[in-house]
PDB file of C-alpha atoms in Angstrom:
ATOM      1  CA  UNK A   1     -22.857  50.880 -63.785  1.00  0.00           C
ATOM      2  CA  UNK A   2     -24.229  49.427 -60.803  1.00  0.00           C
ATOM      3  CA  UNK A   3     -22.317  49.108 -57.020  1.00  0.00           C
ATOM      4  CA  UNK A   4     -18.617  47.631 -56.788  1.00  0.00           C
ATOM      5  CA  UNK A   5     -18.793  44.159 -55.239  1.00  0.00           C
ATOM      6  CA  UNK A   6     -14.945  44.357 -53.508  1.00  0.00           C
ATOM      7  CA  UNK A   7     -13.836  40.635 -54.321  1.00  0.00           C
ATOM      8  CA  UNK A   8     -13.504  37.972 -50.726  1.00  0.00           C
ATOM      9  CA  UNK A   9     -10.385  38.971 -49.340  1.00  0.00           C
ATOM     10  CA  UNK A  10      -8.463  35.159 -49.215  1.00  0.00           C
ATOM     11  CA  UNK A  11      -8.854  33.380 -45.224  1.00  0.00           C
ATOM     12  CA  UNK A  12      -5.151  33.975 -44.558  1.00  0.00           C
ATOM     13  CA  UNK A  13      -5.712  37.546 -44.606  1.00  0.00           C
ATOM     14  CA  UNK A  14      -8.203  37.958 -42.116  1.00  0.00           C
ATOM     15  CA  UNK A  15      -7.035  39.365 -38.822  1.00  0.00           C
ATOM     16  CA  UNK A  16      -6.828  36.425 -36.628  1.00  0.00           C
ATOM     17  CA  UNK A  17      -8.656  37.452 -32.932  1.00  0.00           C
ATOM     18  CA  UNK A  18      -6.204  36.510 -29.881  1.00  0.00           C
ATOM     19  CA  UNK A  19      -7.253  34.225 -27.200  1.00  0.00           C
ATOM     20  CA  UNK A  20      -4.817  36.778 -25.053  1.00  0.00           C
ATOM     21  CA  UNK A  21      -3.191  40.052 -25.618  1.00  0.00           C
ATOM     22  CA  UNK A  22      -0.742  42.028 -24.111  1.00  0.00           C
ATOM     23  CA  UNK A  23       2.524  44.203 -24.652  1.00  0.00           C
ATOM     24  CA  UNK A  24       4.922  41.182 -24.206  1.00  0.00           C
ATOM     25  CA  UNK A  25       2.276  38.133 -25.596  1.00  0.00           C
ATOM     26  CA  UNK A  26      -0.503  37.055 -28.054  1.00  0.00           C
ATOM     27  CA  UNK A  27      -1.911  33.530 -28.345  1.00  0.00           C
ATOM     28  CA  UNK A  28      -4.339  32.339 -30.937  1.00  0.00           C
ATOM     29  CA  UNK A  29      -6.363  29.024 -31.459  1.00  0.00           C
ATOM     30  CA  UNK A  30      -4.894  26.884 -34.061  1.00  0.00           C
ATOM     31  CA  UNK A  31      -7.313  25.439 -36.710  1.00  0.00           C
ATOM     32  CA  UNK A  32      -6.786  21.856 -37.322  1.00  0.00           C
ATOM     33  CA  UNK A  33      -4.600  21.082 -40.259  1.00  0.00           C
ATOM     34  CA  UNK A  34      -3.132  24.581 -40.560  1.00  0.00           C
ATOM     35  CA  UNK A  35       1.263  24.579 -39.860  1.00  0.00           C
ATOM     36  CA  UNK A  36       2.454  26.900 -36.937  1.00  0.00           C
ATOM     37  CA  UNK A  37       5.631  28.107 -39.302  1.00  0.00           C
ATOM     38  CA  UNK A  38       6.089  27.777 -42.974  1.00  0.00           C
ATOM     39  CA  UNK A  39       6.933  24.338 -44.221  1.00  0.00           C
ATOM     40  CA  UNK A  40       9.137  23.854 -46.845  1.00  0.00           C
ATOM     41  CA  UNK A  41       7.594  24.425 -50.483  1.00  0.00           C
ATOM     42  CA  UNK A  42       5.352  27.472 -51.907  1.00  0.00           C
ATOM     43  CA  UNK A  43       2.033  25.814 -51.139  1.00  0.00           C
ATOM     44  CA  UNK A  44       3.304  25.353 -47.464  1.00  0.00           C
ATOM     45  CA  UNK A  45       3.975  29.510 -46.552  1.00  0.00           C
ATOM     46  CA  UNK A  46       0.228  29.717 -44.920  1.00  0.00           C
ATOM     47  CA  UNK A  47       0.872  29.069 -41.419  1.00  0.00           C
ATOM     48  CA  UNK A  48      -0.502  30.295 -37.951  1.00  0.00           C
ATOM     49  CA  UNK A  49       2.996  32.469 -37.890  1.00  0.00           C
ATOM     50  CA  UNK A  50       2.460  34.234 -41.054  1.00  0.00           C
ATOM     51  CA  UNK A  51      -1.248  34.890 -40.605  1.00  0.00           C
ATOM     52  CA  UNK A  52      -0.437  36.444 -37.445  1.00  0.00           C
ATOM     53  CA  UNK A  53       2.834  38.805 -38.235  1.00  0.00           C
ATOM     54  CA  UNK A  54       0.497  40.320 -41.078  1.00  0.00           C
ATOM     55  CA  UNK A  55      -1.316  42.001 -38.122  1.00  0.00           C
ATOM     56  CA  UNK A  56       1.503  41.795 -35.490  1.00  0.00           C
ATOM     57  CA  UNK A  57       4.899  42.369 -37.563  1.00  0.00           C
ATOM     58  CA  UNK A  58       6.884  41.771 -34.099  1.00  0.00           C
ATOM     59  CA  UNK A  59       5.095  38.082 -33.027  1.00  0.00           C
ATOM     60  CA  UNK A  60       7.912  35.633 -33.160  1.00  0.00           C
ATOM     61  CA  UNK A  61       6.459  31.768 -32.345  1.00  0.00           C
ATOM     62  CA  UNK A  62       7.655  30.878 -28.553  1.00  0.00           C
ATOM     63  CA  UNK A  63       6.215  26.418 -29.410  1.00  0.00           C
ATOM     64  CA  UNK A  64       4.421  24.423 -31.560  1.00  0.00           C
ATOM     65  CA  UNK A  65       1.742  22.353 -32.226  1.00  0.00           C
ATOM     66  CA  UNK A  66       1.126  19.714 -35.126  1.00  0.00           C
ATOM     67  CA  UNK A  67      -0.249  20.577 -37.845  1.00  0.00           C
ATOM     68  CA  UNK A  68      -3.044  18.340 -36.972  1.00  0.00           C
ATOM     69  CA  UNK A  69      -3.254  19.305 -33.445  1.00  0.00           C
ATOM     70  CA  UNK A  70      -5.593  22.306 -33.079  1.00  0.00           C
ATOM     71  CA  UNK A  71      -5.634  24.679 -29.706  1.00  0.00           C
ATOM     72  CA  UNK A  72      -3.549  27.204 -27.960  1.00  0.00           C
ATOM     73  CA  UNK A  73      -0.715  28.540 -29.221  1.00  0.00           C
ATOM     74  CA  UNK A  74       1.450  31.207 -27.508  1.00  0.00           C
ATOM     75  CA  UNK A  75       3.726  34.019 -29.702  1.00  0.00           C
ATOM     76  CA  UNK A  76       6.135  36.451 -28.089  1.00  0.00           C
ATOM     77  CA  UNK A  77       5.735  39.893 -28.978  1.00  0.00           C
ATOM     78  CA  UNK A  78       9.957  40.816 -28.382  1.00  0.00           C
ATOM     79  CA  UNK A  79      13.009  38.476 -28.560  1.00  0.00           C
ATOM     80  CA  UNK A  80      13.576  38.662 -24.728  1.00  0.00           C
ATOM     81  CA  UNK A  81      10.060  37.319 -24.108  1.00  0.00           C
ATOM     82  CA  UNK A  82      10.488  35.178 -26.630  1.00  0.00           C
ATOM     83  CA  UNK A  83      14.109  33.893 -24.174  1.00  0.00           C
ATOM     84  CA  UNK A  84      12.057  33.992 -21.393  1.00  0.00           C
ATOM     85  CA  UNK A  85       8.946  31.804 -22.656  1.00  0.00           C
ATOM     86  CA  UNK A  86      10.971  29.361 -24.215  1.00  0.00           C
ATOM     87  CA  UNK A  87      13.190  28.809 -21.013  1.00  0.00           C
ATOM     88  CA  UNK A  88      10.046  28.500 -18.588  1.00  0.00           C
ATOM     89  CA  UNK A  89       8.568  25.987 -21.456  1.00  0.00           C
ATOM     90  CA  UNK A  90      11.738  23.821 -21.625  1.00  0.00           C
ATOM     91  CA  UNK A  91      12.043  23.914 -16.893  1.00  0.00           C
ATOM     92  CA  UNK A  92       8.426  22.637 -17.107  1.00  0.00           C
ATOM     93  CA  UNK A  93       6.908  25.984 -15.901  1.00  0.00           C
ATOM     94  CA  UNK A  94       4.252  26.116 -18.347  1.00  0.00           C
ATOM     95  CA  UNK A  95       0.791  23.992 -17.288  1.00  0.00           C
ATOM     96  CA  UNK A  96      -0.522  22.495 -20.196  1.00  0.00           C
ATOM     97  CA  UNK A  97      -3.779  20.788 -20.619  1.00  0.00           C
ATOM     98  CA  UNK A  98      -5.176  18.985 -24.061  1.00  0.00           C
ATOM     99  CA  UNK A  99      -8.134  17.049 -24.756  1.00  0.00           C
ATOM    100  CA  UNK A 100      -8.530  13.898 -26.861  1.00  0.00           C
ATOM    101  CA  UNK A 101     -11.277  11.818 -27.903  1.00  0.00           C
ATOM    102  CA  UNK A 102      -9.096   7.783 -28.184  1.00  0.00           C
ATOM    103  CA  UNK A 103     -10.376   4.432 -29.182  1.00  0.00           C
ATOM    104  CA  UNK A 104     -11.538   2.052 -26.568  1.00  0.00           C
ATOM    105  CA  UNK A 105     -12.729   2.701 -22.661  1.00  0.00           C
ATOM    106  CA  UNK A 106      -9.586   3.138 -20.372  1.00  0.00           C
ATOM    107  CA  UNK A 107     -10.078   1.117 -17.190  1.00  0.00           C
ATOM    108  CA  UNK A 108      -9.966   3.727 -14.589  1.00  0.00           C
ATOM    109  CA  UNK A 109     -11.185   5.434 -12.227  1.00  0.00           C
ATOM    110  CA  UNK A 110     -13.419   8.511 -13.180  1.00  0.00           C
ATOM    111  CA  UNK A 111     -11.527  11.679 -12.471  1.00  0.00           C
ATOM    112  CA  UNK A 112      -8.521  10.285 -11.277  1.00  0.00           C
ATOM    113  CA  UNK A 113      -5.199  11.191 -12.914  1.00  0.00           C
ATOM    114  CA  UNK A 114      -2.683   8.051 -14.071  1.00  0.00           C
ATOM    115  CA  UNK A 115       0.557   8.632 -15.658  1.00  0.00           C
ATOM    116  CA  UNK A 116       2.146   6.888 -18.725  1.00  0.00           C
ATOM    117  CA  UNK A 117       5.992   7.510 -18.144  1.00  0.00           C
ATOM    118  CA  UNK A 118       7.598   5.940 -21.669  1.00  0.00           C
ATOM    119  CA  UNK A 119      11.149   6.964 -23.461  1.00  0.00           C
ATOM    120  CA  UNK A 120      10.219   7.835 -26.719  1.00  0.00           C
ATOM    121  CA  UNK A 121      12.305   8.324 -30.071  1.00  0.00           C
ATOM    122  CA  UNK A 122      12.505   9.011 -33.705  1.00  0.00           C
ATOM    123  CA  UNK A 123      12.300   5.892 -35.889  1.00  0.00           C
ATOM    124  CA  UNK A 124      14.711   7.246 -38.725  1.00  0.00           C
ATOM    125  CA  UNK A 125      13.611   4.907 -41.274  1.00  0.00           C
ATOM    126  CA  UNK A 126       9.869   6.441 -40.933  1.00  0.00           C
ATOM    127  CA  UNK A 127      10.367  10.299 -40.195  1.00  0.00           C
ATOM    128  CA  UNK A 128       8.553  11.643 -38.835  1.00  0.00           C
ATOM    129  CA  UNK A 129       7.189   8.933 -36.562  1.00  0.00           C
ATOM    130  CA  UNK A 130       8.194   8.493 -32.963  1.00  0.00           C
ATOM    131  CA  UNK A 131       7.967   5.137 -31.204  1.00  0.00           C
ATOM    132  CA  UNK A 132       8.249   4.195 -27.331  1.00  0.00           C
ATOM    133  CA  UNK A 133      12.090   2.936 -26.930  1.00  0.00           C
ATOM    134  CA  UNK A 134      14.528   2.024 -23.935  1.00  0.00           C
ATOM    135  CA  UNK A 135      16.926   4.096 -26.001  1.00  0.00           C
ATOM    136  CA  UNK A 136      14.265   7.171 -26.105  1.00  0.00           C
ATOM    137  CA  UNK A 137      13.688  10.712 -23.770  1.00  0.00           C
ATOM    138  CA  UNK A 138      12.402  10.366 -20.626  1.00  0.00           C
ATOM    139  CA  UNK A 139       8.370  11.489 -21.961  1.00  0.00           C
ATOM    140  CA  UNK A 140       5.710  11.363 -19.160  1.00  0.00           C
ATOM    141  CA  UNK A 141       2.642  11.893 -19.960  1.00  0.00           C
ATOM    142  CA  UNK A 142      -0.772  12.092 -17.314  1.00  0.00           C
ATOM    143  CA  UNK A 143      -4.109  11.465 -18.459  1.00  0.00           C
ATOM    144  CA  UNK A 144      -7.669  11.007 -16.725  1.00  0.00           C
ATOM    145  CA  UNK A 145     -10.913  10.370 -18.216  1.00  0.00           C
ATOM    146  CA  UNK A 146     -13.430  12.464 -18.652  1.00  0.00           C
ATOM    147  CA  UNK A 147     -16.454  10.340 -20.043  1.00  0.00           C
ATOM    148  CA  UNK A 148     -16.850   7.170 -22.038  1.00  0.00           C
ATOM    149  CA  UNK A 149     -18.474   7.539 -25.845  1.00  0.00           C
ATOM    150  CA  UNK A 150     -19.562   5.738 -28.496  1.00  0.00           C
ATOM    151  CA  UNK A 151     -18.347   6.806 -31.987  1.00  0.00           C
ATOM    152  CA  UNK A 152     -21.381   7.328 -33.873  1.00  0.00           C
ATOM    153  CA  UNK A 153     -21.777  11.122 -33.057  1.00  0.00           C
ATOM    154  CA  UNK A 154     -18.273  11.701 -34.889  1.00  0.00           C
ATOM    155  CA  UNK A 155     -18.662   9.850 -37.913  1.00  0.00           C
ATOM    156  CA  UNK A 156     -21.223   9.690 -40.781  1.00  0.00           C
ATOM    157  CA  UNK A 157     -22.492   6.732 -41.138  1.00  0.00           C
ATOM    158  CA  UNK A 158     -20.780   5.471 -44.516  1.00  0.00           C
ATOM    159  CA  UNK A 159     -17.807   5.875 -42.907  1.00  0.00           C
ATOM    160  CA  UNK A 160     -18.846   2.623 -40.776  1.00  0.00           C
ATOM    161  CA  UNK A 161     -20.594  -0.949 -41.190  1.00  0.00           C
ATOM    162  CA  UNK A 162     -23.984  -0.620 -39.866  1.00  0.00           C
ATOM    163  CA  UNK A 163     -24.218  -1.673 -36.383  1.00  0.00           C
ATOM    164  CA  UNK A 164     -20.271  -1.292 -36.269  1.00  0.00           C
ATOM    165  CA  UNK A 165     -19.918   1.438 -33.677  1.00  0.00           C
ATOM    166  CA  UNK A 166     -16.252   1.861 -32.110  1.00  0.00           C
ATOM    167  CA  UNK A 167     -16.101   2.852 -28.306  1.00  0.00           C
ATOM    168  CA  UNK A 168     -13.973   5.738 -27.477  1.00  0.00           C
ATOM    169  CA  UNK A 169     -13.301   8.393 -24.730  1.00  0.00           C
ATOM    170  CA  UNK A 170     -12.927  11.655 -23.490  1.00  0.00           C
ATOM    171  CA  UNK A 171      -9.578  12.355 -21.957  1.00  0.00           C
ATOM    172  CA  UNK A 172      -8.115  14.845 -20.239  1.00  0.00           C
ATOM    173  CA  UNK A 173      -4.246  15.184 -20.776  1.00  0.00           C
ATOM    174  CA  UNK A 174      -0.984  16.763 -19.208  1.00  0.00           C
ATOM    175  CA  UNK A 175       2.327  16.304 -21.205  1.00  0.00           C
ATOM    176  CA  UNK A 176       4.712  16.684 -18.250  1.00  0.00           C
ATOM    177  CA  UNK A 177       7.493  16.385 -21.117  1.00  0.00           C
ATOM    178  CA  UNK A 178       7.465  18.352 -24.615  1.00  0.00           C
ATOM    179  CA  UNK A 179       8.462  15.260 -27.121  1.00  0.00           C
ATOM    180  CA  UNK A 180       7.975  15.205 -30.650  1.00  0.00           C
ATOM    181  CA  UNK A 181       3.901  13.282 -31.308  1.00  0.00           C
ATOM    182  CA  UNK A 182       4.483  12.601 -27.511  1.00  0.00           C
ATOM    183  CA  UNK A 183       0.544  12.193 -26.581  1.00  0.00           C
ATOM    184  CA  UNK A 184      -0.298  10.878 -29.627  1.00  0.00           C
ATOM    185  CA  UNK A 185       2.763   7.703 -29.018  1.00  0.00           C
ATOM    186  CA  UNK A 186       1.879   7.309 -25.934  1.00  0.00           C
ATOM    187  CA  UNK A 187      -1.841   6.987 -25.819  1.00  0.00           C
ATOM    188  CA  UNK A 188      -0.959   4.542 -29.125  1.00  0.00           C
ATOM    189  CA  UNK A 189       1.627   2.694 -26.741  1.00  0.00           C
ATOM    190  CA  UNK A 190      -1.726   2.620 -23.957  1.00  0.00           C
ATOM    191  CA  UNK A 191      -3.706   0.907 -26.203  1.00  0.00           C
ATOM    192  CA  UNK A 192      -6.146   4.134 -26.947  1.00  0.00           C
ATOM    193  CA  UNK A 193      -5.088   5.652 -30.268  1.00  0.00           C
ATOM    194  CA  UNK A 194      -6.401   9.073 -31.165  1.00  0.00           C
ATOM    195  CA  UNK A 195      -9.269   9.448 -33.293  1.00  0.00           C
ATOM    196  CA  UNK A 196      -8.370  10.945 -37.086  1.00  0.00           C
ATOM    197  CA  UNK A 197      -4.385   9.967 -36.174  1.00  0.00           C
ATOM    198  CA  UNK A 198      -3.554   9.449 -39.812  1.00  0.00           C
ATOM    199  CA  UNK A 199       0.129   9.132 -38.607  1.00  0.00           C
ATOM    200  CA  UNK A 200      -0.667   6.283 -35.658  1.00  0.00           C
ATOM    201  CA  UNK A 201      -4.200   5.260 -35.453  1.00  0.00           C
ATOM    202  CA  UNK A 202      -5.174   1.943 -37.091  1.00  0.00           C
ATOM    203  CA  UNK A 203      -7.418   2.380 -39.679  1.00  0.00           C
ATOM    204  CA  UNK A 204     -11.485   2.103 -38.282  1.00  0.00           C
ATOM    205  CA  UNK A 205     -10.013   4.623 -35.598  1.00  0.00           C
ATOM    206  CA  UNK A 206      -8.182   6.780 -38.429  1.00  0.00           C
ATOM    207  CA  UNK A 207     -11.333   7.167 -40.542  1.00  0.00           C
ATOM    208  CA  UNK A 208     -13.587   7.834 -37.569  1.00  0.00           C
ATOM    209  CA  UNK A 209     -13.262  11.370 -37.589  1.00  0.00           C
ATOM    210  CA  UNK A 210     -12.412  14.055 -40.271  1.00  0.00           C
ATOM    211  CA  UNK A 211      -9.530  15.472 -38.171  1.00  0.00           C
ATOM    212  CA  UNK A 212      -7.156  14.425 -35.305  1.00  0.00           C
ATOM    213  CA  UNK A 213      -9.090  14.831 -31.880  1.00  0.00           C
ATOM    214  CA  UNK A 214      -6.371  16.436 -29.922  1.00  0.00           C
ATOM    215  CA  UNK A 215      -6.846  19.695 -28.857  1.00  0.00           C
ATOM    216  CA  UNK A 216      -4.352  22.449 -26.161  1.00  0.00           C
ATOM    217  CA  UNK A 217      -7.466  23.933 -24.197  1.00  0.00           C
ATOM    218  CA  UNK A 218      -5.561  25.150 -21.517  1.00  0.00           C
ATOM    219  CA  UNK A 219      -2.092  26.997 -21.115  1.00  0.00           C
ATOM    220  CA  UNK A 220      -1.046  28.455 -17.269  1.00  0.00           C
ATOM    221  CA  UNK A 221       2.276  30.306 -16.297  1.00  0.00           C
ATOM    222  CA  UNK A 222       3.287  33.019 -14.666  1.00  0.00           C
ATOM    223  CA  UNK A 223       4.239  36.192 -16.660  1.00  0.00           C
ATOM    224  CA  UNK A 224       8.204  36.557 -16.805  1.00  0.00           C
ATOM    225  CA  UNK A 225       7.205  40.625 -16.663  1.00  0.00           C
ATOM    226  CA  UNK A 226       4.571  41.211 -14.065  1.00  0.00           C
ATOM    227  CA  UNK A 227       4.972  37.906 -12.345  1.00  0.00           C
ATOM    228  CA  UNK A 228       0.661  37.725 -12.500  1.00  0.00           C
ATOM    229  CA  UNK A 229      -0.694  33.678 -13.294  1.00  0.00           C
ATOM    230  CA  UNK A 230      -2.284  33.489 -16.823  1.00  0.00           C
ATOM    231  CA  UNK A 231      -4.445  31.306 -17.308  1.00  0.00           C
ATOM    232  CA  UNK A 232      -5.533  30.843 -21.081  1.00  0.00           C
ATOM    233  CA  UNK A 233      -8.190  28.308 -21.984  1.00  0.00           C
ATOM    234  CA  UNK A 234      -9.607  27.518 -25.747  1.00  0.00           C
ATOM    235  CA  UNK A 235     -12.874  25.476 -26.151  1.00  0.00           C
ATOM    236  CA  UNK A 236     -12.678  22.197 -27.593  1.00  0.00           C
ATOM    237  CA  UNK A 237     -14.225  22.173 -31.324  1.00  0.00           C
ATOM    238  CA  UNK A 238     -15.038  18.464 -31.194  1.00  0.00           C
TER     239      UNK A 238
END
């Protein structure tokens, strides 16, 4: 008989390779589109969390990022780092920075940061969306642009009328708050929806990429053990 092909081992079983690793931490880079913890259902179990405590029993998840959000994402190798990260997350000790590609050119200065400070909320009747609301959380959000696009490198071209080409932008962006879809509201409540936002975007800027264009490239703190600054950073896919 001839040689013994071994069958693909399914994705979720690979070993996935840390962005950082140490006794007390791990982080990984989220795909796009994959859940950080199980959702609710047996086709929703593959998540970042299970993928990783195949290889790492101990990891327990420390934050989260949408599902459609790809990037950085921290896990806690004991419960009191787990205490410990979650506390310095929710004082505002952790330095976060994402990247976005948005509809439309932002009128600003080059380089220079501006900040959108807007109270957002759940709108009940339309879980999970949030909306910008006097009755809201205090969410603060800073943002600076990076370059000025046009869409046709993201998009093939049946997804757009000829000559229809959508401007967009790079930006550069620091959640100063941790709300629920907060960068993805508040760019929306800007006037510069997210490229791919199924939940938020109208629909040219929607179907002008094959995923949301929001991804956590950068993730500073110091360590709660050795009191050292790490700095983790994640190249943006897009």
């Amino acid at each position: 008989s001839g040689p013994m092909h071994p069958s693909p081992a399914p994705v979720s079983t690979d070993r996935p390779t840390p962005l950082y690793e140490d006794d007390h931490l791990l982080a990984f880079d989220k795909p796009s589109g994959l859940l950080c913890v199980p959702g609710r259902g047996p086709d929703k179990q593959d998540c970042l969390s299970s993928r990783v405590q195949a290889h790492w029993p101990e990891a327990l998840i420390v934050h989260r990022l949408d599902m459609a959000t790809s990037g950085i994402v921290l896990m806690a190798r004991h419960i009191e780092m787990q205490r410990a990260m979650s506390a310095a997350f929710g004082d505002r000790q952790v330095h976060k920075i994402y990247e976005a590609i948005v509809g439309g050119h932002p009128d600003t200065e080059d380089g220079a940061w501006n900040e959108i400070d807007a109270p957002i909320q759940a709108d009940w009747e339309r879980r999970p969306i949030q909306i910008v609301s006097a009755g809201g959380k205090q969410s603060i959000t800073q943002w600076k642009l990076l370059e000025r696009l046009s869409v046709a490198k993201f998009t093939s071209p049946c997804d757009l009328t000829p000559g229809k080409e959508l401007s967009c932008a790079r930006l550069s962006l620091r959640p100063i708050t941790g709300r629920t879809h907060q960068l993805r509201v508040h760019l929306l409540h800007h006037g510069f929806p997210i490229l791919g936002d199924s939940l938020y975007a109208p629909e040219d800027i929607q179907n002008a990429a094959p995923r949301l264009l929001l991804h956590a490239c950068l993730l500073q703190f110091s360590h709660p053990v050795s009191g050292v600054e790490v700095r983790i950073e994640c190249p943006v896919p897009f």
